[in-house]
Amino acid sequence: KAGVTQTPRYLIKTRGQQVTLSCSPISGHRSVSWYQQTPGQGLQFLFEYFSETQRNKGNFPGRFSGRQFSNSRSEMNVSTLELGDSALYLCASSLEWAGKETQYFGPGTRLLVL
Amino acid sequence: TQLLEQSPQFLSIQEGENLTVYCNSSSVFSSLQWYRQEPGEGPVLLVTVVTGGEVKKLKRLTFQFGDARKDSSLHITAAQPGDTGLYLCAGVPSPGNTPLVFGKGTRLSVIA
């Protein structure tokens, strides 16, 4: 069974631009969660989608948004990029909601904002 | 907001030594998970502990959940270079159906 895939793996953007990251979950998984990982703050929860509905949202500004498609693939978008958005963005999928079932993480997208 | 504090933040030891990593909170969690993350990869789940006082063993790794379900520890016996990585604990808040809370991690380096 293929694991969680994320594209692109690396991305360089400049301040003020926007970016879209993609996540393909493990086949059959309906929950997709997104996390931001930085050396200073560690892993911080962004949002969780289940069956195309946002189930939970973390404490991030409205510049961070996401969506889930009918095939469970998910995208997250960051508008008006800031230097502090430089981070590793991780996607994780699970059968049901993330707290109940095992989450499987993708390799992440490393975003650098210049 | 529930927080998980991990200690130590960094640990560098010689091959064959033992070590313990701690994960503490003032909040109760319904369960607690431990992950290991290697460079260029996402975290991989090692174990989930659910019951207060529970002890689980995974080869040379021993995981313990505190009686009050507020803290956990990971003990590695006879560490090997292959144990090198970032160890993360994550708590499922009580009551359930809320996002996981992650500690900031312990970066372990085992030198041959």
mmCIF file with all atom_site columns, C-alpha atoms in Angstrom:
data_model
loop_
_atom_site.group_PDB
_atom_site.id
_atom_site.type_symbol
_atom_site.label_atom_id
_atom_site.label_alt_id
_atom_site.label_comp_id
_atom_site.label_asym_id
_atom_site.label_entity_id
_atom_site.label_seq_id
_atom_site.pdbx_PDB_ins_code
_atom_site.Cartn_x
_atom_site.Cartn_y
_atom_site.Cartn_z
_atom_site.occupancy
_atom_site.B_iso_or_equiv
_atom_site.pdbx_formal_charge
_atom_site.auth_seq_id
_atom_site.auth_comp_id
_atom_site.auth_asym_id
_atom_site.auth_atom_id
_atom_site.pdbx_PDB_model_num
ATOM 1   C CA . LYS A 1 1   ? 0.000   0.000  0.000  1.00 0.00 ? 1   LYS A CA 1
ATOM 2   C CA . ALA A 1 2   ? 1.440   3.392  -0.983 1.00 0.00 ? 2   ALA A CA 1
ATOM 3   C CA . GLY A 1 3   ? 2.143   5.816  1.830  1.00 0.00 ? 3   GLY A CA 1
ATOM 4   C CA . VAL A 1 4   ? 1.154   9.440  2.188  1.00 0.00 ? 4   VAL A CA 1
ATOM 5   C CA . THR A 1 5   ? 2.607   11.549 -0.599 1.00 0.00 ? 5   THR A CA 1
ATOM 6   C CA . GLN A 1 6   ? 3.175   15.295 -0.564 1.00 0.00 ? 6   GLN A CA 1
ATOM 7   C CA . THR A 1 7   ? 4.052   17.595 -3.409 1.00 0.00 ? 7   THR A CA 1
ATOM 8   C CA . PRO A 1 8   ? 6.161   19.512 -3.943 1.00 0.00 ? 8   PRO A CA 1
ATOM 9   C CA . ARG A 1 9   ? 8.919   18.374 -1.560 1.00 0.00 ? 9   ARG A CA 1
ATOM 10  C CA . TYR A 1 10  ? 10.753  21.692 -1.626 1.00 0.00 ? 10  TYR A CA 1
ATOM 11  C CA . LEU A 1 11  ? 9.576   25.186 -2.418 1.00 0.00 ? 11  LEU A CA 1
ATOM 12  C CA . ILE A 1 12  ? 11.131  28.641 -2.387 1.00 0.00 ? 12  ILE A CA 1
ATOM 13  C CA . LYS A 1 13  ? 8.865   31.687 -2.431 1.00 0.00 ? 13  LYS A CA 1
ATOM 14  C CA . THR A 1 14  ? 9.198   35.393 -1.694 1.00 0.00 ? 14  THR A CA 1
ATOM 15  C CA . ARG A 1 15  ? 7.256   37.462 0.792  1.00 0.00 ? 15  ARG A CA 1
ATOM 16  C CA . GLY A 1 16  ? 3.777   38.371 -0.344 1.00 0.00 ? 16  GLY A CA 1
ATOM 17  C CA . GLN A 1 17  ? 3.367   35.432 -2.696 1.00 0.00 ? 17  GLN A CA 1
ATOM 18  C CA . GLN A 1 18  ? 0.945   32.592 -2.121 1.00 0.00 ? 18  GLN A CA 1
ATOM 19  C CA . VAL A 1 19  ? 1.554   28.861 -2.165 1.00 0.00 ? 19  VAL A CA 1
ATOM 20  C CA . THR A 1 20  ? -0.503  25.681 -2.514 1.00 0.00 ? 20  THR A CA 1
ATOM 21  C CA . LEU A 1 21  ? 0.675   22.370 -1.095 1.00 0.00 ? 21  LEU A CA 1
ATOM 22  C CA . SER A 1 22  ? -0.836  19.010 -1.962 1.00 0.00 ? 22  SER A CA 1
ATOM 23  C CA . CYS A 1 23  ? -1.310  15.815 0.025  1.00 0.00 ? 23  CYS A CA 1
ATOM 24  C CA . SER A 1 24  ? -2.505  12.403 -1.181 1.00 0.00 ? 24  SER A CA 1
ATOM 25  C CA . PRO A 1 25  ? -3.536  10.173 1.730  1.00 0.00 ? 25  PRO A CA 1
ATOM 26  C CA . ILE A 1 26  ? -3.229  6.419  2.000  1.00 0.00 ? 26  ILE A CA 1
ATOM 27  C CA . SER A 1 27  ? -5.967  4.735  -0.019 1.00 0.00 ? 27  SER A CA 1
ATOM 28  C CA . GLY A 1 28  ? -9.107  4.342  2.091  1.00 0.00 ? 28  GLY A CA 1
ATOM 29  C CA . HIS A 1 29  ? -8.147  6.988  4.644  1.00 0.00 ? 29  HIS A CA 1
ATOM 30  C CA . ARG A 1 30  ? -10.761 9.698  5.032  1.00 0.00 ? 30  ARG A CA 1
ATOM 31  C CA . SER A 1 31  ? -9.046  12.005 7.526  1.00 0.00 ? 31  SER A CA 1
ATOM 32  C CA . VAL A 1 32  ? -6.230  14.352 6.553  1.00 0.00 ? 32  VAL A CA 1
ATOM 33  C CA . SER A 1 33  ? -4.469  16.601 9.050  1.00 0.00 ? 33  SER A CA 1
ATOM 34  C CA . TRP A 1 34  ? -1.928  19.322 8.377  1.00 0.00 ? 34  TRP A CA 1
ATOM 35  C CA . TYR A 1 35  ? 0.870   20.426 10.688 1.00 0.00 ? 35  TYR A CA 1
ATOM 36  C CA . GLN A 1 36  ? 3.551   23.095 10.621 1.00 0.00 ? 36  GLN A CA 1
ATOM 37  C CA . GLN A 1 37  ? 6.933   22.082 12.050 1.00 0.00 ? 37  GLN A CA 1
ATOM 38  C CA . THR A 1 38  ? 9.609   24.630 13.006 1.00 0.00 ? 38  THR A CA 1
ATOM 39  C CA . PRO A 1 39  ? 12.660  24.273 15.250 1.00 0.00 ? 39  PRO A CA 1
ATOM 40  C CA . GLY A 1 40  ? 11.321  26.823 17.709 1.00 0.00 ? 40  GLY A CA 1
ATOM 41  C CA . GLN A 1 41  ? 7.679   25.808 17.981 1.00 0.00 ? 41  GLN A CA 1
ATOM 42  C CA . GLY A 1 42  ? 7.814   22.126 17.096 1.00 0.00 ? 42  GLY A CA 1
ATOM 43  C CA . LEU A 1 43  ? 4.805   20.478 15.467 1.00 0.00 ? 43  LEU A CA 1
ATOM 44  C CA . GLN A 1 44  ? 1.719   22.695 15.476 1.00 0.00 ? 44  GLN A CA 1
ATOM 45  C CA . PHE A 1 45  ? -1.700  21.607 14.287 1.00 0.00 ? 45  PHE A CA 1
ATOM 46  C CA . LEU A 1 46  ? -3.150  23.563 11.374 1.00 0.00 ? 46  LEU A CA 1
ATOM 47  C CA . PHE A 1 47  ? -6.403  21.784 10.492 1.00 0.00 ? 47  PHE A CA 1
ATOM 48  C CA . GLU A 1 48  ? -8.054  18.425 9.996  1.00 0.00 ? 48  GLU A CA 1
ATOM 49  C CA . TYR A 1 49  ? -10.415 17.437 7.212  1.00 0.00 ? 49  TYR A CA 1
ATOM 50  C CA . PHE A 1 50  ? -12.739 14.455 7.216  1.00 0.00 ? 50  PHE A CA 1
ATOM 51  C CA . SER A 1 51  ? -14.992 13.582 4.283  1.00 0.00 ? 51  SER A CA 1
ATOM 52  C CA . GLU A 1 52  ? -14.448 17.029 2.717  1.00 0.00 ? 52  GLU A CA 1
ATOM 53  C CA . THR A 1 53  ? -15.407 18.883 5.920  1.00 0.00 ? 53  THR A CA 1
ATOM 54  C CA . GLN A 1 54  ? -13.053 20.806 8.163  1.00 0.00 ? 54  GLN A CA 1
ATOM 55  C CA . ARG A 1 55  ? -13.369 19.084 11.534 1.00 0.00 ? 55  ARG A CA 1
ATOM 56  C CA . ASN A 1 56  ? -10.822 21.041 13.564 1.00 0.00 ? 56  ASN A CA 1
ATOM 57  C CA . LYS A 1 57  ? -8.738  24.163 13.097 1.00 0.00 ? 57  LYS A CA 1
ATOM 58  C CA . GLY A 1 58  ? -5.609  25.228 14.937 1.00 0.00 ? 58  GLY A CA 1
ATOM 59  C CA . ASN A 1 59  ? -4.624  28.700 16.071 1.00 0.00 ? 59  ASN A CA 1
ATOM 60  C CA . PHE A 1 60  ? -3.291  30.073 12.792 1.00 0.00 ? 60  PHE A CA 1
ATOM 61  C CA . PRO A 1 61  ? -4.281  33.265 10.936 1.00 0.00 ? 61  PRO A CA 1
ATOM 62  C CA . GLY A 1 62  ? -6.830  33.227 8.132  1.00 0.00 ? 62  GLY A CA 1
ATOM 63  C CA . ARG A 1 63  ? -3.989  33.319 5.569  1.00 0.00 ? 63  ARG A CA 1
ATOM 64  C CA . PHE A 1 64  ? -3.796  29.567 6.109  1.00 0.00 ? 64  PHE A CA 1
ATOM 65  C CA . SER A 1 65  ? -6.626  27.639 4.493  1.00 0.00 ? 65  SER A CA 1
ATOM 66  C CA . GLY A 1 66  ? -7.268  24.166 3.210  1.00 0.00 ? 66  GLY A CA 1
ATOM 67  C CA . ARG A 1 67  ? -9.714  21.902 1.524  1.00 0.00 ? 67  ARG A CA 1
ATOM 68  C CA . GLN A 1 68  ? -10.345 18.238 0.890  1.00 0.00 ? 68  GLN A CA 1
ATOM 69  C CA . PHE A 1 69  ? -11.653 16.705 -2.299 1.00 0.00 ? 69  PHE A CA 1
ATOM 70  C CA . SER A 1 70  ? -14.070 13.809 -2.760 1.00 0.00 ? 70  SER A CA 1
ATOM 71  C CA . ASN A 1 71  ? -11.148 11.407 -3.303 1.00 0.00 ? 71  ASN A CA 1
ATOM 72  C CA . SER A 1 72  ? -9.745  12.503 0.109  1.00 0.00 ? 72  SER A CA 1
ATOM 73  C CA . ARG A 1 73  ? -6.801  14.341 -1.434 1.00 0.00 ? 73  ARG A CA 1
ATOM 74  C CA . SER A 1 74  ? -6.164  17.602 0.346  1.00 0.00 ? 74  SER A CA 1
ATOM 75  C CA . GLU A 1 75  ? -4.571  20.935 -0.396 1.00 0.00 ? 75  GLU A CA 1
ATOM 76  C CA . MET A 1 76  ? -3.505  23.730 1.874  1.00 0.00 ? 76  MET A CA 1
ATOM 77  C CA . ASN A 1 77  ? -2.970  27.294 0.788  1.00 0.00 ? 77  ASN A CA 1
ATOM 78  C CA . VAL A 1 78  ? -0.989  30.076 2.400  1.00 0.00 ? 78  VAL A CA 1
ATOM 79  C CA . SER A 1 79  ? -1.591  33.575 1.064  1.00 0.00 ? 79  SER A CA 1
ATOM 80  C CA . THR A 1 80  ? 0.545   36.685 1.522  1.00 0.00 ? 80  THR A CA 1
ATOM 81  C CA . LEU A 1 81  ? 3.560   34.703 2.669  1.00 0.00 ? 81  LEU A CA 1
ATOM 82  C CA . GLU A 1 82  ? 5.678   35.997 5.542  1.00 0.00 ? 82  GLU A CA 1
ATOM 83  C CA . LEU A 1 83  ? 9.251   35.098 6.467  1.00 0.00 ? 83  LEU A CA 1
ATOM 84  C CA . GLY A 1 84  ? 7.937   33.292 9.547  1.00 0.00 ? 84  GLY A CA 1
ATOM 85  C CA . ASP A 1 85  ? 5.986   30.879 7.360  1.00 0.00 ? 85  ASP A CA 1
ATOM 86  C CA . SER A 1 86  ? 9.245   29.118 6.477  1.00 0.00 ? 86  SER A CA 1
ATOM 87  C CA . ALA A 1 87  ? 8.767   25.629 7.852  1.00 0.00 ? 87  ALA A CA 1
ATOM 88  C CA . LEU A 1 88  ? 8.256   21.964 7.136  1.00 0.00 ? 88  LEU A CA 1
ATOM 89  C CA . TYR A 1 89  ? 4.580   21.354 6.387  1.00 0.00 ? 89  TYR A CA 1
ATOM 90  C CA . LEU A 1 90  ? 3.482   17.831 7.210  1.00 0.00 ? 90  LEU A CA 1
ATOM 91  C CA . CYS A 1 91  ? 0.354   16.039 6.162  1.00 0.00 ? 91  CYS A CA 1
ATOM 92  C CA . ALA A 1 92  ? -0.969  12.975 7.971  1.00 0.00 ? 92  ALA A CA 1
ATOM 93  C CA . SER A 1 93  ? -3.799  10.630 7.089  1.00 0.00 ? 93  SER A CA 1
ATOM 94  C CA . SER A 1 94  ? -5.866  8.213  9.149  1.00 0.00 ? 94  SER A CA 1
ATOM 95  C CA . LEU A 1 95  ? -8.920  6.032  8.702  1.00 0.00 ? 95  LEU A CA 1
ATOM 96  C CA . GLU A 1 96  ? -11.062 8.042  11.076 1.00 0.00 ? 96  GLU A CA 1
ATOM 97  C CA . TRP A 1 97  ? -10.357 11.152 13.113 1.00 0.00 ? 97  TRP A CA 1
ATOM 98  C CA . ALA A 1 98  ? -6.741  11.687 14.077 1.00 0.00 ? 98  ALA A CA 1
ATOM 99  C CA . GLY A 1 99  ? -7.184  11.186 17.801 1.00 0.00 ? 99  GLY A CA 1
ATOM 100 C CA . LYS A 1 100 ? -8.859  7.820  17.434 1.00 0.00 ? 100 LYS A CA 1
ATOM 101 C CA . GLU A 1 101 ? -6.839  6.125  14.717 1.00 0.00 ? 101 GLU A CA 1
ATOM 102 C CA . THR A 1 102 ? -3.144  5.878  13.910 1.00 0.00 ? 102 THR A CA 1
ATOM 103 C CA . GLN A 1 103 ? -1.877  8.775  11.834 1.00 0.00 ? 103 GLN A CA 1
ATOM 104 C CA . TYR A 1 104 ? 0.555   8.146  9.000  1.00 0.00 ? 104 TYR A CA 1
ATOM 105 C CA . PHE A 1 105 ? 2.715   11.115 8.056  1.00 0.00 ? 105 PHE A CA 1
ATOM 106 C CA . GLY A 1 106 ? 4.028   12.095 4.675  1.00 0.00 ? 106 GLY A CA 1
ATOM 107 C CA . PRO A 1 107 ? 7.625   13.281 4.168  1.00 0.00 ? 107 PRO A CA 1
ATOM 108 C CA . GLY A 1 108 ? 6.580   16.925 4.233  1.00 0.00 ? 108 GLY A CA 1
ATOM 109 C CA . THR A 1 109 ? 7.009   19.976 2.050  1.00 0.00 ? 109 THR A CA 1
ATOM 110 C CA . ARG A 1 110 ? 9.860   22.235 3.069  1.00 0.00 ? 110 ARG A CA 1
ATOM 111 C CA . LEU A 1 111 ? 8.899   25.851 2.369  1.00 0.00 ? 111 LEU A CA 1
ATOM 112 C CA . LEU A 1 112 ? 11.449  28.640 2.394  1.00 0.00 ? 112 LEU A CA 1
ATOM 113 C CA . VAL A 1 113 ? 10.178  32.221 2.236  1.00 0.00 ? 113 VAL A CA 1
ATOM 114 C CA . LEU A 1 114 ? 12.747  34.839 1.231  1.00 0.00 ? 114 LEU A CA 1
ATOM 115 C CA . THR B 2 1   ? -4.439  25.225 25.899 1.00 0.00 ? 1   THR B CA 1
ATOM 116 C CA . GLN B 2 2   ? -2.920  21.880 26.786 1.00 0.00 ? 2   GLN B CA 1
ATOM 117 C CA . LEU B 2 3   ? 0.877   21.700 26.552 1.00 0.00 ? 3   LEU B CA 1
ATOM 118 C CA . LEU B 2 4   ? 3.393   18.872 26.563 1.00 0.00 ? 4   LEU B CA 1
ATOM 119 C CA . GLU B 2 5   ? 6.916   19.598 27.789 1.00 0.00 ? 5   GLU B CA 1
ATOM 120 C CA . GLN B 2 6   ? 9.659   17.274 26.630 1.00 0.00 ? 6   GLN B CA 1
ATOM 121 C CA . SER B 2 7   ? 13.071  16.953 28.231 1.00 0.00 ? 7   SER B CA 1
ATOM 122 C CA . PRO B 2 8   ? 15.853  16.954 27.522 1.00 0.00 ? 8   PRO B CA 1
ATOM 123 C CA . GLN B 2 9   ? 15.701  18.954 24.319 1.00 0.00 ? 9   GLN B CA 1
ATOM 124 C CA . PHE B 2 10  ? 19.004  17.519 23.067 1.00 0.00 ? 10  PHE B CA 1
ATOM 125 C CA . LEU B 2 11  ? 20.853  14.348 24.038 1.00 0.00 ? 11  LEU B CA 1
ATOM 126 C CA . SER B 2 12  ? 24.178  13.048 22.742 1.00 0.00 ? 12  SER B CA 1
ATOM 127 C CA . ILE B 2 13  ? 25.371  9.715  24.068 1.00 0.00 ? 13  ILE B CA 1
ATOM 128 C CA . GLN B 2 14  ? 27.796  6.911  23.287 1.00 0.00 ? 14  GLN B CA 1
ATOM 129 C CA . GLU B 2 15  ? 26.650  3.633  21.783 1.00 0.00 ? 15  GLU B CA 1
ATOM 130 C CA . GLY B 2 16  ? 25.656  1.179  24.518 1.00 0.00 ? 16  GLY B CA 1
ATOM 131 C CA . GLU B 2 17  ? 24.495  3.784  27.048 1.00 0.00 ? 17  GLU B CA 1
ATOM 132 C CA . ASN B 2 18  ? 20.982  3.955  28.443 1.00 0.00 ? 18  ASN B CA 1
ATOM 133 C CA . LEU B 2 19  ? 18.773  7.035  28.311 1.00 0.00 ? 19  LEU B CA 1
ATOM 134 C CA . THR B 2 20  ? 15.349  8.305  29.335 1.00 0.00 ? 20  THR B CA 1
ATOM 135 C CA . VAL B 2 21  ? 13.243  10.972 27.674 1.00 0.00 ? 21  VAL B CA 1
ATOM 136 C CA . TYR B 2 22  ? 10.396  12.638 29.543 1.00 0.00 ? 22  TYR B CA 1
ATOM 137 C CA . CYS B 2 23  ? 7.090   14.093 28.432 1.00 0.00 ? 23  CYS B CA 1
ATOM 138 C CA . ASN B 2 24  ? 5.175   16.074 31.054 1.00 0.00 ? 24  ASN B CA 1
ATOM 139 C CA . SER B 2 25  ? 1.954   18.047 31.265 1.00 0.00 ? 25  SER B CA 1
ATOM 140 C CA . SER B 2 26  ? -0.358  19.552 33.843 1.00 0.00 ? 26  SER B CA 1
ATOM 141 C CA . SER B 2 27  ? -3.306  18.252 31.795 1.00 0.00 ? 27  SER B CA 1
ATOM 142 C CA . VAL B 2 28  ? -4.840  14.811 31.516 1.00 0.00 ? 28  VAL B CA 1
ATOM 143 C CA . PHE B 2 29  ? -4.696  12.988 28.198 1.00 0.00 ? 29  PHE B CA 1
ATOM 144 C CA . SER B 2 30  ? -6.892  10.097 27.125 1.00 0.00 ? 30  SER B CA 1
ATOM 145 C CA . SER B 2 31  ? -3.868  8.534  25.429 1.00 0.00 ? 31  SER B CA 1
ATOM 146 C CA . LEU B 2 32  ? -0.309  9.397  24.545 1.00 0.00 ? 32  LEU B CA 1
ATOM 147 C CA . GLN B 2 33  ? 1.730   8.545  21.482 1.00 0.00 ? 33  GLN B CA 1
ATOM 148 C CA . TRP B 2 34  ? 5.479   8.445  20.806 1.00 0.00 ? 34  TRP B CA 1
ATOM 149 C CA . TYR B 2 35  ? 6.927   9.086  17.372 1.00 0.00 ? 35  TYR B CA 1
ATOM 150 C CA . ARG B 2 36  ? 10.404  9.032  15.868 1.00 0.00 ? 36  ARG B CA 1
ATOM 151 C CA . GLN B 2 37  ? 11.315  11.345 13.016 1.00 0.00 ? 37  GLN B CA 1
ATOM 152 C CA . GLU B 2 38  ? 14.416  11.024 10.868 1.00 0.00 ? 38  GLU B CA 1
ATOM 153 C CA . PRO B 2 39  ? 15.833  13.787 8.632  1.00 0.00 ? 39  PRO B CA 1
ATOM 154 C CA . GLY B 2 40  ? 13.831  14.320 5.470  1.00 0.00 ? 40  GLY B CA 1
ATOM 155 C CA . GLU B 2 41  ? 10.937  12.189 6.664  1.00 0.00 ? 41  GLU B CA 1
ATOM 156 C CA . GLY B 2 42  ? 7.712   12.574 8.576  1.00 0.00 ? 42  GLY B CA 1
ATOM 157 C CA . PRO B 2 43  ? 7.214   11.215 12.109 1.00 0.00 ? 43  PRO B CA 1
ATOM 158 C CA . VAL B 2 44  ? 6.580   7.483  12.441 1.00 0.00 ? 44  VAL B CA 1
ATOM 159 C CA . LEU B 2 45  ? 4.400   6.177  15.266 1.00 0.00 ? 45  LEU B CA 1
ATOM 160 C CA . LEU B 2 46  ? 6.282   3.924  17.718 1.00 0.00 ? 46  LEU B CA 1
ATOM 161 C CA . VAL B 2 47  ? 3.614   3.230  20.342 1.00 0.00 ? 47  VAL B CA 1
ATOM 162 C CA . THR B 2 48  ? 0.345   4.423  21.865 1.00 0.00 ? 48  THR B CA 1
ATOM 163 C CA . VAL B 2 49  ? -0.257  4.138  25.617 1.00 0.00 ? 49  VAL B CA 1
ATOM 164 C CA . VAL B 2 50  ? -3.819  4.368  26.831 1.00 0.00 ? 50  VAL B CA 1
ATOM 165 C CA . THR B 2 51  ? -4.142  3.216  30.434 1.00 0.00 ? 51  THR B CA 1
ATOM 166 C CA . GLY B 2 52  ? -2.650  5.063  33.422 1.00 0.00 ? 52  GLY B CA 1
ATOM 167 C CA . GLY B 2 53  ? 0.395   3.143  34.666 1.00 0.00 ? 53  GLY B CA 1
ATOM 168 C CA . GLU B 2 54  ? 0.693   1.211  31.416 1.00 0.00 ? 54  GLU B CA 1
ATOM 169 C CA . VAL B 2 55  ? 4.128   -0.016 30.350 1.00 0.00 ? 55  VAL B CA 1
ATOM 170 C CA . LYS B 2 56  ? 4.857   -1.115 26.790 1.00 0.00 ? 56  LYS B CA 1
ATOM 171 C CA . LYS B 2 57  ? 8.075   -2.573 25.442 1.00 0.00 ? 57  LYS B CA 1
ATOM 172 C CA . LEU B 2 58  ? 9.306   -2.436 21.872 1.00 0.00 ? 58  LEU B CA 1
ATOM 173 C CA . LYS B 2 59  ? 12.621  -4.331 21.732 1.00 0.00 ? 59  LYS B CA 1
ATOM 174 C CA . ARG B 2 60  ? 15.062  -2.029 23.582 1.00 0.00 ? 60  ARG B CA 1
ATOM 175 C CA . LEU B 2 61  ? 12.500  0.760  24.022 1.00 0.00 ? 61  LEU B CA 1
ATOM 176 C CA . THR B 2 62  ? 10.261  0.910  27.104 1.00 0.00 ? 62  THR B CA 1
ATOM 177 C CA . PHE B 2 63  ? 7.345   3.350  27.245 1.00 0.00 ? 63  PHE B CA 1
ATOM 178 C CA . GLN B 2 64  ? 5.452   4.246  30.409 1.00 0.00 ? 64  GLN B CA 1
ATOM 179 C CA . PHE B 2 65  ? 2.265   6.256  30.902 1.00 0.00 ? 65  PHE B CA 1
ATOM 180 C CA . GLY B 2 66  ? 1.908   7.970  34.266 1.00 0.00 ? 66  GLY B CA 1
ATOM 181 C CA . ASP B 2 67  ? -0.775  6.831  36.688 1.00 0.00 ? 67  ASP B CA 1
ATOM 182 C CA . ALA B 2 68  ? -2.591  10.155 36.367 1.00 0.00 ? 68  ALA B CA 1
ATOM 183 C CA . ARG B 2 69  ? -2.226  10.146 32.555 1.00 0.00 ? 69  ARG B CA 1
ATOM 184 C CA . LYS B 2 70  ? -0.397  13.478 32.631 1.00 0.00 ? 70  LYS B CA 1
ATOM 185 C CA . ASP B 2 71  ? 3.109   12.297 31.826 1.00 0.00 ? 71  ASP B CA 1
ATOM 186 C CA . SER B 2 72  ? 5.069   9.635  29.993 1.00 0.00 ? 72  SER B CA 1
ATOM 187 C CA . SER B 2 73  ? 8.625   8.428  29.575 1.00 0.00 ? 73  SER B CA 1
ATOM 188 C CA . LEU B 2 74  ? 10.643  6.626  26.952 1.00 0.00 ? 74  LEU B CA 1
ATOM 189 C CA . HIS B 2 75  ? 13.630  4.580  28.085 1.00 0.00 ? 75  HIS B CA 1
ATOM 190 C CA . ILE B 2 76  ? 16.163  3.179  25.614 1.00 0.00 ? 76  ILE B CA 1
ATOM 191 C CA . THR B 2 77  ? 18.515  0.439  26.740 1.00 0.00 ? 77  THR B CA 1
ATOM 192 C CA . ALA B 2 78  ? 21.930  -0.005 25.115 1.00 0.00 ? 78  ALA B CA 1
ATOM 193 C CA . ALA B 2 79  ? 21.390  2.745  22.536 1.00 0.00 ? 79  ALA B CA 1
ATOM 194 C CA . GLN B 2 80  ? 22.589  2.152  18.995 1.00 0.00 ? 80  GLN B CA 1
ATOM 195 C CA . PRO B 2 81  ? 23.435  4.642  16.197 1.00 0.00 ? 81  PRO B CA 1
ATOM 196 C CA . GLY B 2 82  ? 20.218  3.564  14.463 1.00 0.00 ? 82  GLY B CA 1
ATOM 197 C CA . ASP B 2 83  ? 18.263  5.084  17.371 1.00 0.00 ? 83  ASP B CA 1
ATOM 198 C CA . THR B 2 84  ? 19.402  8.562  16.314 1.00 0.00 ? 84  THR B CA 1
ATOM 199 C CA . GLY B 2 85  ? 16.508  10.863 15.493 1.00 0.00 ? 85  GLY B CA 1
ATOM 200 C CA . LEU B 2 86  ? 13.907  13.273 16.844 1.00 0.00 ? 86  LEU B CA 1
ATOM 201 C CA . TYR B 2 87  ? 11.573  11.691 19.399 1.00 0.00 ? 87  TYR B CA 1
ATOM 202 C CA . LEU B 2 88  ? 8.158   13.312 19.739 1.00 0.00 ? 88  LEU B CA 1
ATOM 203 C CA . CYS B 2 89  ? 5.385   12.701 22.217 1.00 0.00 ? 89  CYS B CA 1
ATOM 204 C CA . ALA B 2 90  ? 1.815   13.576 21.330 1.00 0.00 ? 90  ALA B CA 1
ATOM 205 C CA . GLY B 2 91  ? -1.227  13.617 23.569 1.00 0.00 ? 91  GLY B CA 1
ATOM 206 C CA . VAL B 2 92  ? -4.861  13.045 22.694 1.00 0.00 ? 92  VAL B CA 1
ATOM 207 C CA . PRO B 2 93  ? -6.699  15.486 24.983 1.00 0.00 ? 93  PRO B CA 1
ATOM 208 C CA . SER B 2 94  ? -9.463  14.287 27.202 1.00 0.00 ? 94  SER B CA 1
ATOM 209 C CA . PRO B 2 95  ? -12.302 14.297 26.200 1.00 0.00 ? 95  PRO B CA 1
ATOM 210 C CA . GLY B 2 96  ? -11.588 12.939 22.735 1.00 0.00 ? 96  GLY B CA 1
ATOM 211 C CA . ASN B 2 97  ? -12.201 14.138 19.217 1.00 0.00 ? 97  ASN B CA 1
ATOM 212 C CA . THR B 2 98  ? -9.802  17.077 19.502 1.00 0.00 ? 98  THR B CA 1
ATOM 213 C CA . PRO B 2 99  ? -6.473  17.518 17.672 1.00 0.00 ? 99  PRO B CA 1
ATOM 214 C CA . LEU B 2 100 ? -3.290  15.942 18.988 1.00 0.00 ? 100 LEU B CA 1
ATOM 215 C CA . VAL B 2 101 ? -0.948  18.087 21.072 1.00 0.00 ? 101 VAL B CA 1
ATOM 216 C CA . PHE B 2 102 ? 2.728   17.556 20.299 1.00 0.00 ? 102 PHE B CA 1
ATOM 217 C CA . GLY B 2 103 ? 5.771   18.172 22.448 1.00 0.00 ? 103 GLY B CA 1
ATOM 218 C CA . LYS B 2 104 ? 8.689   19.996 20.821 1.00 0.00 ? 104 LYS B CA 1
ATOM 219 C CA . GLY B 2 105 ? 10.759  16.838 20.727 1.00 0.00 ? 105 GLY B CA 1
ATOM 220 C CA . THR B 2 106 ? 14.037  15.398 21.976 1.00 0.00 ? 106 THR B CA 1
ATOM 221 C CA . ARG B 2 107 ? 16.838  15.230 19.442 1.00 0.00 ? 107 ARG B CA 1
ATOM 222 C CA . LEU B 2 108 ? 18.914  12.130 20.168 1.00 0.00 ? 108 LEU B CA 1
ATOM 223 C CA . SER B 2 109 ? 22.335  11.467 18.715 1.00 0.00 ? 109 SER B CA 1
ATOM 224 C CA . VAL B 2 110 ? 24.000  8.125  19.399 1.00 0.00 ? 110 VAL B CA 1
ATOM 225 C CA . ILE B 2 111 ? 27.692  8.093  18.592 1.00 0.00 ? 111 ILE B CA 1
ATOM 226 C CA . ALA B 2 112 ? 29.398  4.855  17.588 1.00 0.00 ? 112 ALA B CA 1
#
